[in-house]
Amino acid sequence: MLKQPMEEIHWHAKAMELFVKKAHEEKLYRPVAVAIIQDREGKILIVESAKNKTESNPPQGGIEEDERIIEALFREIKEEVGIHKSELELIAYIGARDLDSQKSKRGARGFALGKRYFFFCLRYRGPAKIKIQASEVKSYRWVRLGALKQALAKTRRAKRLMLLEFFRRARPYLA
């Protein structure tokens, strides 16, 4: 199992912060931090959104203007599933991808084209049962790597394919 040096993860994060600043200025792609979280048993955390019940995803959320990406990542994890930063180990940054919006108009937050997802791998060392934020997450489950495709079956096709690609990229960093 691999682990990126912390300096490398932070170097990537610093470079991505330039995009986040530009994204908020131009309002094209909304920046989103995505957490691929693995537990002690090697399972991946998947949540079902309270707002969009047709999608299951790893925990994720928007990066606010003037917010550092790593801070946004841990803030979103805490907000959605109640996991504290102290219970997580940041393992790797595995890349970014733009995903165009399904709609041809600006989204609720004013971004015109869609979202840019920034993917991170983390290890979780806390209890198996977590406390979700009901306004953000309807339900959660820990899923084996081999069952991820099935777990994402309700997620729209373009997003599901993107997520599956990043789960493949994450494999060297997962136990």
Coordinates of C-alpha atoms in Angstrom, one line a residue:
M1 CA 0.0 0.0 0.0
L2 CA 1.4 3.4 -1.0
K3 CA 1.2 6.7 0.7
Q4 CA 2.2 10.0 -0.8
P5 CA 4.5 12.2 1.2
M6 CA 2.5 15.0 3.0
E7 CA 4.7 17.6 1.3
E8 CA 3.6 16.3 -2.1
I9 CA -0.1 16.4 -1.1
H10 CA 0.2 19.9 0.1
W11 CA 2.1 20.9 -3.0
H12 CA -0.8 19.7 -5.1
A13 CA -3.3 21.4 -2.9
K14 CA -1.5 24.7 -3.2
A15 CA -1.4 24.5 -7.0
M16 CA -5.2 23.6 -7.0
E17 CA -6.0 26.7 -4.8
L18 CA -5.1 28.9 -7.8
F19 CA -7.9 27.1 -9.8
V20 CA -10.3 27.5 -6.9
K21 CA -9.7 31.2 -6.8
K22 CA -10.1 31.5 -10.6
A23 CA -13.2 29.3 -10.5
H24 CA -14.9 31.6 -8.0
E25 CA -14.0 34.6 -10.1
E26 CA -15.2 33.2 -13.4
K27 CA -18.0 31.0 -12.2
L28 CA -17.5 28.2 -14.7
Y29 CA -16.8 25.0 -12.8
R30 CA -17.6 24.8 -9.1
P31 CA -14.7 23.3 -7.1
V32 CA -15.6 20.2 -5.1
A33 CA -13.5 18.2 -2.7
V34 CA -14.1 14.4 -2.7
A35 CA -13.1 12.0 0.1
I36 CA -12.4 8.4 -0.7
I37 CA -12.4 7.1 2.8
Q38 CA -11.4 3.6 3.7
D39 CA -12.0 1.9 7.1
R40 CA -9.9 -0.6 9.0
E41 CA -11.6 -3.5 7.1
G42 CA -10.8 -2.1 3.7
K43 CA -14.3 -0.9 3.0
I44 CA -15.1 2.5 1.3
L45 CA -17.6 5.0 2.7
I46 CA -20.5 5.7 0.4
V47 CA -23.3 8.2 1.2
E48 CA -26.7 8.8 -0.2
S49 CA -27.4 12.5 -0.6
A50 CA -30.4 13.9 1.3
K51 CA -30.9 16.4 -1.5
N52 CA -30.5 14.1 -4.5
K53 CA -31.8 10.7 -3.6
T54 CA -30.8 9.2 -7.0
E55 CA -27.1 9.5 -6.2
S56 CA -24.7 7.6 -4.0
N57 CA -21.1 9.0 -3.8
P58 CA -18.1 9.2 -1.5
P59 CA -18.5 12.2 0.9
Q60 CA -17.9 15.5 -1.0
G61 CA -18.7 19.1 -1.0
G62 CA -18.0 22.5 -2.4
I63 CA -14.8 24.4 -1.7
E64 CA -15.8 28.0 -0.6
E65 CA -14.1 31.1 -1.9
D66 CA -10.8 31.8 -0.1
E67 CA -10.9 28.3 1.6
R68 CA -8.0 26.0 1.4
I69 CA -8.7 22.7 -0.3
I70 CA -7.5 20.5 2.5
E71 CA -9.6 22.5 5.0
A72 CA -12.7 22.2 2.8
L73 CA -12.1 18.4 2.5
F74 CA -12.1 17.9 6.3
R75 CA -14.9 20.4 6.8
E76 CA -17.1 18.6 4.4
I77 CA -16.4 15.2 5.9
K78 CA -17.2 16.6 9.4
E79 CA -20.4 18.2 8.1
E80 CA -21.7 15.2 6.2
V81 CA -20.7 12.2 8.3
G82 CA -19.4 13.6 11.6
I83 CA -15.9 12.2 11.3
H84 CA -13.3 14.3 13.0
K85 CA -10.0 15.2 11.3
S86 CA -8.2 13.4 14.2
E87 CA -9.8 10.1 13.1
L88 CA -8.5 10.4 9.5
E89 CA -5.2 10.0 7.8
L90 CA -4.7 11.8 4.5
I91 CA -3.0 9.3 2.2
A92 CA -3.0 10.8 -1.3
Y93 CA -4.3 13.3 -3.8
I94 CA -5.2 11.3 -6.9
G95 CA -6.4 14.0 -9.4
A96 CA -9.1 16.2 -10.6
R97 CA -11.8 16.0 -13.3
D98 CA -14.4 18.4 -14.7
L99 CA -17.9 17.1 -15.1
D100 CA -20.3 19.2 -17.1
S101 CA -23.7 20.1 -15.7
Q102 CA -26.8 18.2 -16.9
K103 CA -28.5 21.6 -17.3
S104 CA -27.5 24.3 -19.8
K105 CA -28.0 27.1 -17.3
R106 CA -26.1 28.4 -14.3
G107 CA -26.5 26.2 -11.1
A108 CA -27.9 27.5 -7.8
R109 CA -24.5 28.8 -6.9
G110 CA -23.9 30.6 -10.2
F111 CA -21.4 28.2 -11.8
A112 CA -22.1 27.9 -15.6
L113 CA -20.5 24.7 -16.8
G114 CA -20.6 22.2 -13.9
K115 CA -18.1 21.0 -11.2
R116 CA -14.4 20.2 -10.9
Y117 CA -13.9 17.4 -8.5
F118 CA -10.6 17.1 -6.5
F119 CA -10.1 13.5 -5.2
F120 CA -8.3 12.5 -2.0
C121 CA -7.7 9.2 -0.3
L122 CA -8.0 8.9 3.4
R123 CA -7.9 6.2 6.1
Y124 CA -10.5 6.2 8.9
R125 CA -9.5 4.9 12.3
G126 CA -12.7 5.6 14.2
P127 CA -15.7 3.5 15.1
A128 CA -17.6 1.7 12.3
K129 CA -20.8 3.5 13.2
I130 CA -20.7 7.2 12.2
K131 CA -23.2 10.1 12.9
I132 CA -24.5 11.5 9.6
Q133 CA -26.0 15.0 9.2
A134 CA -29.6 14.3 8.1
S135 CA -29.8 17.5 6.2
E136 CA -26.8 16.5 4.1
V137 CA -26.9 12.7 4.0
K138 CA -29.8 10.3 3.9
S139 CA -27.8 7.2 4.7
Y140 CA -24.4 5.7 4.5
R141 CA -22.7 2.3 4.1
W142 CA -19.2 0.8 4.0
V143 CA -18.7 -1.0 0.7
R144 CA -16.0 -3.4 -0.4
L145 CA -13.9 -2.3 -3.4
G146 CA -15.4 -5.0 -5.6
A147 CA -19.0 -3.9 -4.8
L148 CA -18.5 -0.2 -5.7
K149 CA -20.0 -0.4 -9.2
Q150 CA -23.2 -1.9 -7.7
A151 CA -23.2 0.7 -4.9
L152 CA -23.1 3.5 -7.5
A153 CA -25.8 2.0 -9.7
K154 CA -28.3 4.9 -9.1
T155 CA -25.8 7.6 -9.8
R156 CA -26.0 9.3 -13.2
R157 CA -23.9 7.6 -15.8
A158 CA -21.3 10.3 -16.4
K159 CA -20.6 10.8 -12.7
R160 CA -20.6 7.0 -12.0
L161 CA -18.0 6.5 -14.6
M162 CA -15.8 9.3 -13.3
L163 CA -16.1 7.9 -9.7
L164 CA -15.2 4.4 -10.8
E165 CA -12.2 5.7 -12.6
F166 CA -11.0 7.5 -9.5
F167 CA -11.6 4.4 -7.3
R168 CA -9.3 2.5 -9.7
R169 CA -6.7 5.3 -9.4
A170 CA -7.1 5.0 -5.6
R171 CA -6.4 1.3 -5.4
P172 CA -2.6 1.5 -4.9
Y173 CA -3.3 3.7 -1.8
L174 CA -6.0 1.5 -0.4
A175 CA -5.3 -1.5 1.8

